[in-house]
XYZ file of N, CA and C in Angstrom:
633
model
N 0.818 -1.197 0.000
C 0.000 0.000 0.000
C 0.861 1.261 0.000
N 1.872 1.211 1.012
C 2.465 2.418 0.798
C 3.364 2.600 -0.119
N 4.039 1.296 -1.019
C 4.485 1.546 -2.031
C 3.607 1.817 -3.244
N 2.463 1.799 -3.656
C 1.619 2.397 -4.420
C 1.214 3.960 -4.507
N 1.453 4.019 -3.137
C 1.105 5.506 -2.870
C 2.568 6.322 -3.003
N 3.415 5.735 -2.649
C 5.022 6.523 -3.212
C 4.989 6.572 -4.773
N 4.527 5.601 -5.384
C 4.498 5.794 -6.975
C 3.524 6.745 -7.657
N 2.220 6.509 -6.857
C 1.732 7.488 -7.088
C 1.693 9.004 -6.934
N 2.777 8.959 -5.823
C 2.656 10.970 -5.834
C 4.083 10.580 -6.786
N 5.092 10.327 -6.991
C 6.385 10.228 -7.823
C 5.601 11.155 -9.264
N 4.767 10.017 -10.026
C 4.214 9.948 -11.225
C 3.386 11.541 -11.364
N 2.669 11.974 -10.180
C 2.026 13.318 -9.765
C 3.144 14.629 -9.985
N 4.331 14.175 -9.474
C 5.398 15.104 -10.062
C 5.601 15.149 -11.200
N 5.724 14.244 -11.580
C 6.658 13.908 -12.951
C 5.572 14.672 -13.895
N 4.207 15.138 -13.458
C 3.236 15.179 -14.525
C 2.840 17.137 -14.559
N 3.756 17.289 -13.153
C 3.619 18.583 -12.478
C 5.059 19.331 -13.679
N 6.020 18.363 -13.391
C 7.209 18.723 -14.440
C 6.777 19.106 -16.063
N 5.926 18.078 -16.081
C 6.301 18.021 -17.906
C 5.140 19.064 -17.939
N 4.189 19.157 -17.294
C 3.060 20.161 -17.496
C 4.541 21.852 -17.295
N 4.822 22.041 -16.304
C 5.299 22.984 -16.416
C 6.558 23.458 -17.630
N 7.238 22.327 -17.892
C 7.915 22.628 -19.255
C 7.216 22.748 -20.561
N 6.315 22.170 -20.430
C 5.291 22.814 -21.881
C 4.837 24.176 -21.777
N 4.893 24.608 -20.061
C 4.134 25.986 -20.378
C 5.251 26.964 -20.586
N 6.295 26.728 -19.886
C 7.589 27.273 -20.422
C 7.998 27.095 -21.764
N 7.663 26.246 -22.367
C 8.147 26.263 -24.091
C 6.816 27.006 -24.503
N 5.831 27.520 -24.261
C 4.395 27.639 -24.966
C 4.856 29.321 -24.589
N 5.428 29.483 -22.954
C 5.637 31.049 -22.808
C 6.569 31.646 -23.931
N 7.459 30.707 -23.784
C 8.982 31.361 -24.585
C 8.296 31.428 -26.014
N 7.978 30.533 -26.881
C 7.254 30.916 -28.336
C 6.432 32.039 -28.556
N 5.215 32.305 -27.934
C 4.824 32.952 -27.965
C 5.257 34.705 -27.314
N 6.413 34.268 -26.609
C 6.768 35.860 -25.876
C 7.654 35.918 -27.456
N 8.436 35.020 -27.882
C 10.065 35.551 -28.969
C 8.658 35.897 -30.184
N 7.462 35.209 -30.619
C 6.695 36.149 -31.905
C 6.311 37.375 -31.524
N 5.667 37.451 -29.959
C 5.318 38.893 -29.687
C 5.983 39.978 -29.649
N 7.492 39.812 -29.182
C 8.298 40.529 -29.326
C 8.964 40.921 -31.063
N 8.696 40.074 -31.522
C 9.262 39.570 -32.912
C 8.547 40.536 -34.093
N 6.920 40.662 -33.368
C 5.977 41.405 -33.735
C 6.097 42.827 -33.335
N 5.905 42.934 -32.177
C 5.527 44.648 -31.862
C 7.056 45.019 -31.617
N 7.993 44.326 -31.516
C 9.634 45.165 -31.243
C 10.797 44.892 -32.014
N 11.359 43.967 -32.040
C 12.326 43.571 -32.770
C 11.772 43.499 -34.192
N 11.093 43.125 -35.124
C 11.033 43.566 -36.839
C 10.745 45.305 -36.974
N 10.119 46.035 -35.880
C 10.368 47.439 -36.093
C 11.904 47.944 -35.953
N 12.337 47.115 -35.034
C 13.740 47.677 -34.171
C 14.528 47.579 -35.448
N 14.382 46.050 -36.357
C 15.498 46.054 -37.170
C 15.680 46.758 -38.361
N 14.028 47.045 -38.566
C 13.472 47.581 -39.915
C 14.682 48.951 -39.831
N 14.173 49.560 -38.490
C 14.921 50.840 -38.404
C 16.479 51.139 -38.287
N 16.905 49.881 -37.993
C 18.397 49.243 -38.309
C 19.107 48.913 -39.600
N 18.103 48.837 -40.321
C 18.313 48.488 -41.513
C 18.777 49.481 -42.025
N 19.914 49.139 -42.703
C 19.927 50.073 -44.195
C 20.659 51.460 -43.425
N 20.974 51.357 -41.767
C 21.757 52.342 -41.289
C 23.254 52.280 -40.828
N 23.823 53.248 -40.246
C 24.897 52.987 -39.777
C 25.054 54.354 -39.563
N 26.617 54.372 -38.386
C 26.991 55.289 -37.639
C 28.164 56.393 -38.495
N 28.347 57.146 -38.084
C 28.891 58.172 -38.989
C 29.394 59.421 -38.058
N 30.764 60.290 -38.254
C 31.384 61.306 -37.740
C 30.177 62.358 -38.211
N 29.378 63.411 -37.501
C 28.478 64.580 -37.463
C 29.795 66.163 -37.082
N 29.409 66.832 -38.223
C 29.972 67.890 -37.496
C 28.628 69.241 -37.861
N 28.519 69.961 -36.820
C 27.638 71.161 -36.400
C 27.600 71.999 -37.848
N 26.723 72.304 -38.874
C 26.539 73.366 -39.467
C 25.750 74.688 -39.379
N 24.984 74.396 -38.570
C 24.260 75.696 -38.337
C 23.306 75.442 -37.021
N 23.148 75.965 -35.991
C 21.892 75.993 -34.715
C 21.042 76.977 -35.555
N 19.724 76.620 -35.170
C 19.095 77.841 -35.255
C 17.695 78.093 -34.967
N 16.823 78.710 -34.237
C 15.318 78.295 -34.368
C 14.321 78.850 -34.835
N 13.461 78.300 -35.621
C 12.336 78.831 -36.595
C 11.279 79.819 -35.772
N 10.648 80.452 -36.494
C 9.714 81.151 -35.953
C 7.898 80.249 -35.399
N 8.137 78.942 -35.739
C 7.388 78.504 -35.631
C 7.142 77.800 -34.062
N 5.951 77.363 -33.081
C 6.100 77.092 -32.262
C 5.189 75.662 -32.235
N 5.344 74.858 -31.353
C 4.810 73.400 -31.144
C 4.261 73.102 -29.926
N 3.224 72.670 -29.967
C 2.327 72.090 -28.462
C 3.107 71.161 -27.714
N 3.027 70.840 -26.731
C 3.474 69.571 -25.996
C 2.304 69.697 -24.975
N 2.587 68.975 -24.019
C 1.575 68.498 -23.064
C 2.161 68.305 -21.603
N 1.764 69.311 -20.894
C 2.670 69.021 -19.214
C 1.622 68.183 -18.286
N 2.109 67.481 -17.629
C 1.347 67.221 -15.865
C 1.931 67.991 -14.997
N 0.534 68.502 -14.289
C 0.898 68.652 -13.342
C 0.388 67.960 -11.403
N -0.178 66.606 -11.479
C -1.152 65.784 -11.060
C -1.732 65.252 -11.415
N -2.595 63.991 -10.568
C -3.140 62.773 -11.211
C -4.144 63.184 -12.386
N -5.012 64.793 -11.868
C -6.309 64.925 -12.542
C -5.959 66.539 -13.307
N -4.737 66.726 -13.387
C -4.084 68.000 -13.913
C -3.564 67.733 -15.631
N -3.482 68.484 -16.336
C -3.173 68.015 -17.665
C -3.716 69.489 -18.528
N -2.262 69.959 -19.125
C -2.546 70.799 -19.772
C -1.617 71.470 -21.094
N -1.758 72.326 -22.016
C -1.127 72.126 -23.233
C -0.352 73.735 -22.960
N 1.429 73.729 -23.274
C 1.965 74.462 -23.627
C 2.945 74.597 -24.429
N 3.206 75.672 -25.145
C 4.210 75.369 -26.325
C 5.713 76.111 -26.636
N 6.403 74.914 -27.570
C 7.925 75.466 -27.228
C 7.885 75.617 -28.467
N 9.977 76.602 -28.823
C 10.310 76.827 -29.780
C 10.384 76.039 -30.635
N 10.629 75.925 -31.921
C 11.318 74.837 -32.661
C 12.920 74.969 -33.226
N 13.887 73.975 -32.337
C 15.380 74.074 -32.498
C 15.527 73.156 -33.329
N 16.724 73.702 -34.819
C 16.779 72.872 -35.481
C 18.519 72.940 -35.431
N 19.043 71.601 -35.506
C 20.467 71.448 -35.651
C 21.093 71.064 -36.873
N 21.455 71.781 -37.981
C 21.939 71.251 -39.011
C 23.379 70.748 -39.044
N 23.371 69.562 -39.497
C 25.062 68.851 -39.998
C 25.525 68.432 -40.678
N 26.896 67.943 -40.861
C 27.316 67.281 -42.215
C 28.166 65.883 -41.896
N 27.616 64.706 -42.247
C 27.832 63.834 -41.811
C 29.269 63.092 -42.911
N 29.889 62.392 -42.023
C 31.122 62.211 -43.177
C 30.851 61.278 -44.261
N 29.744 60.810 -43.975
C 29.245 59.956 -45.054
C 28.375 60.514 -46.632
N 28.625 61.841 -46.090
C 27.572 62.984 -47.523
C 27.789 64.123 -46.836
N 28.025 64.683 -48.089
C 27.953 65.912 -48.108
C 26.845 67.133 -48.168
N 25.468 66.521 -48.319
C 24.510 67.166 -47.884
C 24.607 67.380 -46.461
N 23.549 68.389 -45.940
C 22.779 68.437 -44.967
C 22.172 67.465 -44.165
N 22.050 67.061 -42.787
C 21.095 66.609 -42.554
C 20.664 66.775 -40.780
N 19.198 66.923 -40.809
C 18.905 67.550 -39.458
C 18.837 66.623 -38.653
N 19.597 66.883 -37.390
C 19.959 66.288 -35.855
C 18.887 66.179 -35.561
N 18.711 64.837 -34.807
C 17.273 64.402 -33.552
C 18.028 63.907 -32.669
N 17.182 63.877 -31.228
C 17.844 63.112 -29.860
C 17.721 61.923 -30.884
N 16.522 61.117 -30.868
C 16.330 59.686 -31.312
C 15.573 58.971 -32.025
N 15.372 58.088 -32.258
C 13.656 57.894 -33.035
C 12.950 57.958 -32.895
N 12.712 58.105 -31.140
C 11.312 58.658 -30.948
C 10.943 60.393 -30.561
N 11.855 61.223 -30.747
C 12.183 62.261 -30.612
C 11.351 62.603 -32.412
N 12.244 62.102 -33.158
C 12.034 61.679 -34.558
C 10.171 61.515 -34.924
N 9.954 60.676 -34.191
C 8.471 60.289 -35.027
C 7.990 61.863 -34.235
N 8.313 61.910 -33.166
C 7.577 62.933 -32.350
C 7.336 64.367 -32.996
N 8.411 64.999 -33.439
C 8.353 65.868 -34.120
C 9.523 65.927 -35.179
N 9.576 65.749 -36.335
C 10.353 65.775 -37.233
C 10.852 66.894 -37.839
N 10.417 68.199 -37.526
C 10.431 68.977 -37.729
C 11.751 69.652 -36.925
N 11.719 69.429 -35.991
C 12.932 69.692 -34.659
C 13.688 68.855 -34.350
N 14.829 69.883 -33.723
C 16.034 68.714 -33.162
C 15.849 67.950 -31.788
N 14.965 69.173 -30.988
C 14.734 68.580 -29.443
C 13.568 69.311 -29.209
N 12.592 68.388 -28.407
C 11.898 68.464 -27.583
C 12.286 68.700 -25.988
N 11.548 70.065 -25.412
C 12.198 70.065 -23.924
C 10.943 69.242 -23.237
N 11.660 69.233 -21.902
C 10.746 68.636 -21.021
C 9.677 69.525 -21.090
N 8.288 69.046 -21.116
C 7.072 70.253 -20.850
C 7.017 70.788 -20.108
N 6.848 71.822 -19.925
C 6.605 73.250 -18.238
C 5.020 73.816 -18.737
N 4.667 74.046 -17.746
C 3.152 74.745 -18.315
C 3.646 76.116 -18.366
N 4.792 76.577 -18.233
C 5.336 78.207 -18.394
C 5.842 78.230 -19.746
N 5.199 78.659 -20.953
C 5.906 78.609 -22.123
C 7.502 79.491 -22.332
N 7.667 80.416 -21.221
C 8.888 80.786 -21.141
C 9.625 80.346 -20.875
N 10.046 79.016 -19.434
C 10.251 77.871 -18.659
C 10.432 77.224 -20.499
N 9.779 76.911 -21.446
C 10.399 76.123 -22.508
C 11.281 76.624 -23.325
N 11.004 77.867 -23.473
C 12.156 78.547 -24.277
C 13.092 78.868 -23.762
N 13.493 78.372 -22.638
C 14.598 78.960 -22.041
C 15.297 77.809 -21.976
N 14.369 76.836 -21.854
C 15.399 75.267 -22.074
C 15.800 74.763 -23.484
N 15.122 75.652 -24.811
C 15.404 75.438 -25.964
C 16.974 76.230 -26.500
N 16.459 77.572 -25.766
C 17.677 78.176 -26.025
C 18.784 77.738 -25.197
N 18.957 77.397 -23.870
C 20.106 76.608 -23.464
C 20.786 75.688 -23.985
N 19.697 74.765 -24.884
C 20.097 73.810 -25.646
C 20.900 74.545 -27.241
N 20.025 75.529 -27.258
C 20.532 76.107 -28.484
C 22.540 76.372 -28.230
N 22.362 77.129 -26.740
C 23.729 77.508 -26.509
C 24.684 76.546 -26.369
N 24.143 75.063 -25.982
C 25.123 74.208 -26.036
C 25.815 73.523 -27.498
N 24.879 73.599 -28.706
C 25.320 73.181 -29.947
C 26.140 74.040 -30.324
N 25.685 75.247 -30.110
C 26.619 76.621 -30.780
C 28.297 76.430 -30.093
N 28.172 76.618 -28.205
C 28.972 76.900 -27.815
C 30.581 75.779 -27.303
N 29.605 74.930 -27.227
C 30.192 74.053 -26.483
C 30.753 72.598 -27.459
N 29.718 72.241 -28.182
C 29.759 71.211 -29.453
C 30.929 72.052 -30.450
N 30.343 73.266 -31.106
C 30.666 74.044 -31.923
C 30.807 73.266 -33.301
N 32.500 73.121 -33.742
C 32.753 72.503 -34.742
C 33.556 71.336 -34.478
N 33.411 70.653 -33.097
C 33.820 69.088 -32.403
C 33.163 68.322 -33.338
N 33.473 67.116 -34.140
C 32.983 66.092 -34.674
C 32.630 64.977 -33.311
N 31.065 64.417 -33.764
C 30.706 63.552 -33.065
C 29.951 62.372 -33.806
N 29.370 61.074 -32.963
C 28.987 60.062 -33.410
C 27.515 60.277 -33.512
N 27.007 60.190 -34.571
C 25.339 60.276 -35.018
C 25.135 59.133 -36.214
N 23.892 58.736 -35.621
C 23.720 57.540 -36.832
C 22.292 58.023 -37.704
N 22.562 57.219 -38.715
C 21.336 57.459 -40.100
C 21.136 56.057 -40.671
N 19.713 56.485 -41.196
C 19.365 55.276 -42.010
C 18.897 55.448 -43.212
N 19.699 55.440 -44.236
C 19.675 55.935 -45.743
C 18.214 55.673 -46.341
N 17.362 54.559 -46.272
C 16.519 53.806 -46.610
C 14.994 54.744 -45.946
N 15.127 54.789 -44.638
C 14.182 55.082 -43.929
C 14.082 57.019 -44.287
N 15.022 57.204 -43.422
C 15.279 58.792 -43.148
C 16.372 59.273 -43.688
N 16.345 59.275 -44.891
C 17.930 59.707 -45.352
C 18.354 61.160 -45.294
N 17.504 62.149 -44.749
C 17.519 63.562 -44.712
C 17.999 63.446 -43.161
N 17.717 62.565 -42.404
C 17.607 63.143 -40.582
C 18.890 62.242 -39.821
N 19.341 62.486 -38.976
C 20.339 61.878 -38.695
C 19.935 61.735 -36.846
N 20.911 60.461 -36.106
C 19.968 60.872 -34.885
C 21.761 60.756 -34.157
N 21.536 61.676 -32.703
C 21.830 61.290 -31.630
C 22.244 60.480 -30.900
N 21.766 59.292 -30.713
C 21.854 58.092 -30.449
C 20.589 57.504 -30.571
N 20.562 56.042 -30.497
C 19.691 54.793 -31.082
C 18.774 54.208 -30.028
N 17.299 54.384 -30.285
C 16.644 54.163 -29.302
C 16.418 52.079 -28.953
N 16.877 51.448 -29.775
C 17.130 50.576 -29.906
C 18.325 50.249 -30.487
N 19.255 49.888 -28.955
C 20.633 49.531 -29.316
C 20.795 48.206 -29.515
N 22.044 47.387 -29.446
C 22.539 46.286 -29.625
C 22.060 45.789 -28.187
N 21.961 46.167 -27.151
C 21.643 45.718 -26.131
C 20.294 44.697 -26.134
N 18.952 46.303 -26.064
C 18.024 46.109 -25.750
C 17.410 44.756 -27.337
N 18.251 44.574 -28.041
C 17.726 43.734 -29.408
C 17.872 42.549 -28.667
N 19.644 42.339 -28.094
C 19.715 40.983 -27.407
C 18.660 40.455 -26.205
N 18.600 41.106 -25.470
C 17.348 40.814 -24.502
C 16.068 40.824 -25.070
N 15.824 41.011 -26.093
C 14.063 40.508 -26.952
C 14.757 39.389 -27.034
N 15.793 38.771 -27.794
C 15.856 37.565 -28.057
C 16.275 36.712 -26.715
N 16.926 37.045 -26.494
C 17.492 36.193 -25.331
C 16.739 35.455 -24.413
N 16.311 35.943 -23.477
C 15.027 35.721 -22.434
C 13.369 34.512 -22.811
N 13.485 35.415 -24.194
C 12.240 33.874 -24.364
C 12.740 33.073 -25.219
N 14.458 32.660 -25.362
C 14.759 31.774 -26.071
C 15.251 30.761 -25.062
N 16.101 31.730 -23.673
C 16.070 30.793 -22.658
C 15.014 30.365 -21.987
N 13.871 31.127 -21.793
C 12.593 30.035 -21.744
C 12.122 28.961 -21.903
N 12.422 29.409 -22.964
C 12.514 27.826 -24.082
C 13.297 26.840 -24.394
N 14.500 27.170 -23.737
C 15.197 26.260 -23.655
C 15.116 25.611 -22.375
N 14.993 25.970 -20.941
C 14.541 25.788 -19.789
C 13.490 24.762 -20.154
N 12.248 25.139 -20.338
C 10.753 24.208 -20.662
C 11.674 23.203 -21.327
N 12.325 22.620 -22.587
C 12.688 21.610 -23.309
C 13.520 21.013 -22.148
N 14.385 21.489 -21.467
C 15.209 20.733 -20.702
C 14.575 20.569 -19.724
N 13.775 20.498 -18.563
C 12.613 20.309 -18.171
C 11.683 18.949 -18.532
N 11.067 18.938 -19.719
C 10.482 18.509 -20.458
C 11.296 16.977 -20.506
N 12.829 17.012 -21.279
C 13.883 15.910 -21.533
C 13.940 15.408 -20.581
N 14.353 16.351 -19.064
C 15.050 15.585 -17.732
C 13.842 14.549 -17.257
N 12.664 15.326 -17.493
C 11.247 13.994 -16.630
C 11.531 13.266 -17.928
N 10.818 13.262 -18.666
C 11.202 11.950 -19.590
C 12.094 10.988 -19.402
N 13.724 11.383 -19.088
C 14.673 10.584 -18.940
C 14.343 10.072 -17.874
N 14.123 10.377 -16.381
C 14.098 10.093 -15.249
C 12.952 9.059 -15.055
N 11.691 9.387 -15.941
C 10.585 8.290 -15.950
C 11.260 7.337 -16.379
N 11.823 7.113 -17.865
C 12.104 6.016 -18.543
C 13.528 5.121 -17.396
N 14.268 6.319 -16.793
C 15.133 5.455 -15.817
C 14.427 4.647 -14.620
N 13.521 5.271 -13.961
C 12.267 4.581 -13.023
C 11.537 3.497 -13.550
N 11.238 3.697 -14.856
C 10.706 2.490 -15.646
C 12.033 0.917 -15.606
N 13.017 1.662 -15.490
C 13.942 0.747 -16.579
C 14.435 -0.019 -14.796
N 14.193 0.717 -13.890
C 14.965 0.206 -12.494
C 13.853 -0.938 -11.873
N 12.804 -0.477 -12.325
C 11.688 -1.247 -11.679
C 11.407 -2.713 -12.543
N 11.921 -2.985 -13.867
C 11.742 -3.829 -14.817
C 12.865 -4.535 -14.550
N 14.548 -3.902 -13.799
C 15.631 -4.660 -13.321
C 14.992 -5.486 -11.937
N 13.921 -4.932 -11.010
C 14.238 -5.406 -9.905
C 13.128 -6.261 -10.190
N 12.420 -6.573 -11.204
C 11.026 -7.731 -10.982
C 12.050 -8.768 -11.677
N 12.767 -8.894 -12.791
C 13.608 -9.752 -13.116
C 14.457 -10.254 -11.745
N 14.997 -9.722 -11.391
C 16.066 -9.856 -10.252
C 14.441 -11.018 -9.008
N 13.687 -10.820 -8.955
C 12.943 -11.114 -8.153
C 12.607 -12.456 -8.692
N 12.310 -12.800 -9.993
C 11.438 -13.714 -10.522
C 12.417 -14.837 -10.598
């Protein structure tokens, strides 16, 4: 009796195992398409067809035109004020055109028109004062220093960015994480298998050995 009942919770594990490595291989598949979907084929799209390049400063300067943003100021606070528009022109060593500076790509989708977005202030002066600081740092401080800015000929071949809102990093960790998932669940999955078929194979030695 009580050896029936040792086999039976044994077999209760073993079923607790393989159930949980399927859900670990079922997580990891489905997390590496979701990611595959909404992050990494955008990430690479925008990778594509780019590369990094020496930027040097051709002109600061800001338009007469001005742009909304949106400040908080509390949970139930929310209100619209607007900044300059700073544009940074450069010349990248890869062409000899023009092409206008962004922080990043999402700076980029945000307003394409500009180089930077400030933090929102509901004081529209509070923004221009952080545009023009910024202004004073391209002029003064950057000047005619060559720096690292990347482009993507294909996508944006006029705009050049700052740095990459999707680096080499954050690409490896989409993949990484639900591939070790998935590899976890399979090994999981292998080890009960093996361990049943060894329980099988010990219990078939000791009825021989008996008979």
């Amino acid at each position: 009796m009580a050896r029936s009942r040792a086999a039976y919770e044994y077999t209760e594990a073993e079923d607790k195992s393989m159930r949980l490595g399927f859900l670990l291989i079922a997580a990891g598949l489905l997390s590496l398409l979701g990611l595959g979907c909404c992050w990494l084929r955008p990430a690479l799209q925008e990778r594509g067809g780019g590369g990094s390049a020496n930027c040097t400063v051709l002109a600061v300067r800001q338009l007469g035109e001005r742009f909304a943003c949106t400040f908080s100021c509390g949970a139930a606070c929310r209100g619209t004020a607007r900044y300059p528009c700073l544009q940074v022109l450069v010349r990248t060593s890869r062409s000899s055109a023009p092409a206008l500076l962004h922080e990043d790509e999402r700076q980029l989708r945000t307003n394409p028109k500009c180089s930077y977005i400030p933090p929102c202030a509901r004081d529209d002066q509070e923004n221009s004062e952080n545009v023009t600081y910024k202004q004073k740092y391209w002029k003064e401080k950057v000047g005619s220093q060559p720096f690292t800015c990347y482009f993507n000929q294909h996508l944006r071949p006029d705009d050049v960015m700052l740095k990459r809102t999707h680096d080499e990093t954050v690409l490896l960790h989409c993949f990484l994480w639900p591939v070790v998932t998935f590899l976890v669940g399979v090994l999981i999955v292998v080890l009960t298998i093996c361990a049943r078929s060894l329980a099988v194979r010990a219990e078939a030695i000791k009825k021989k050995k008996h008979l």
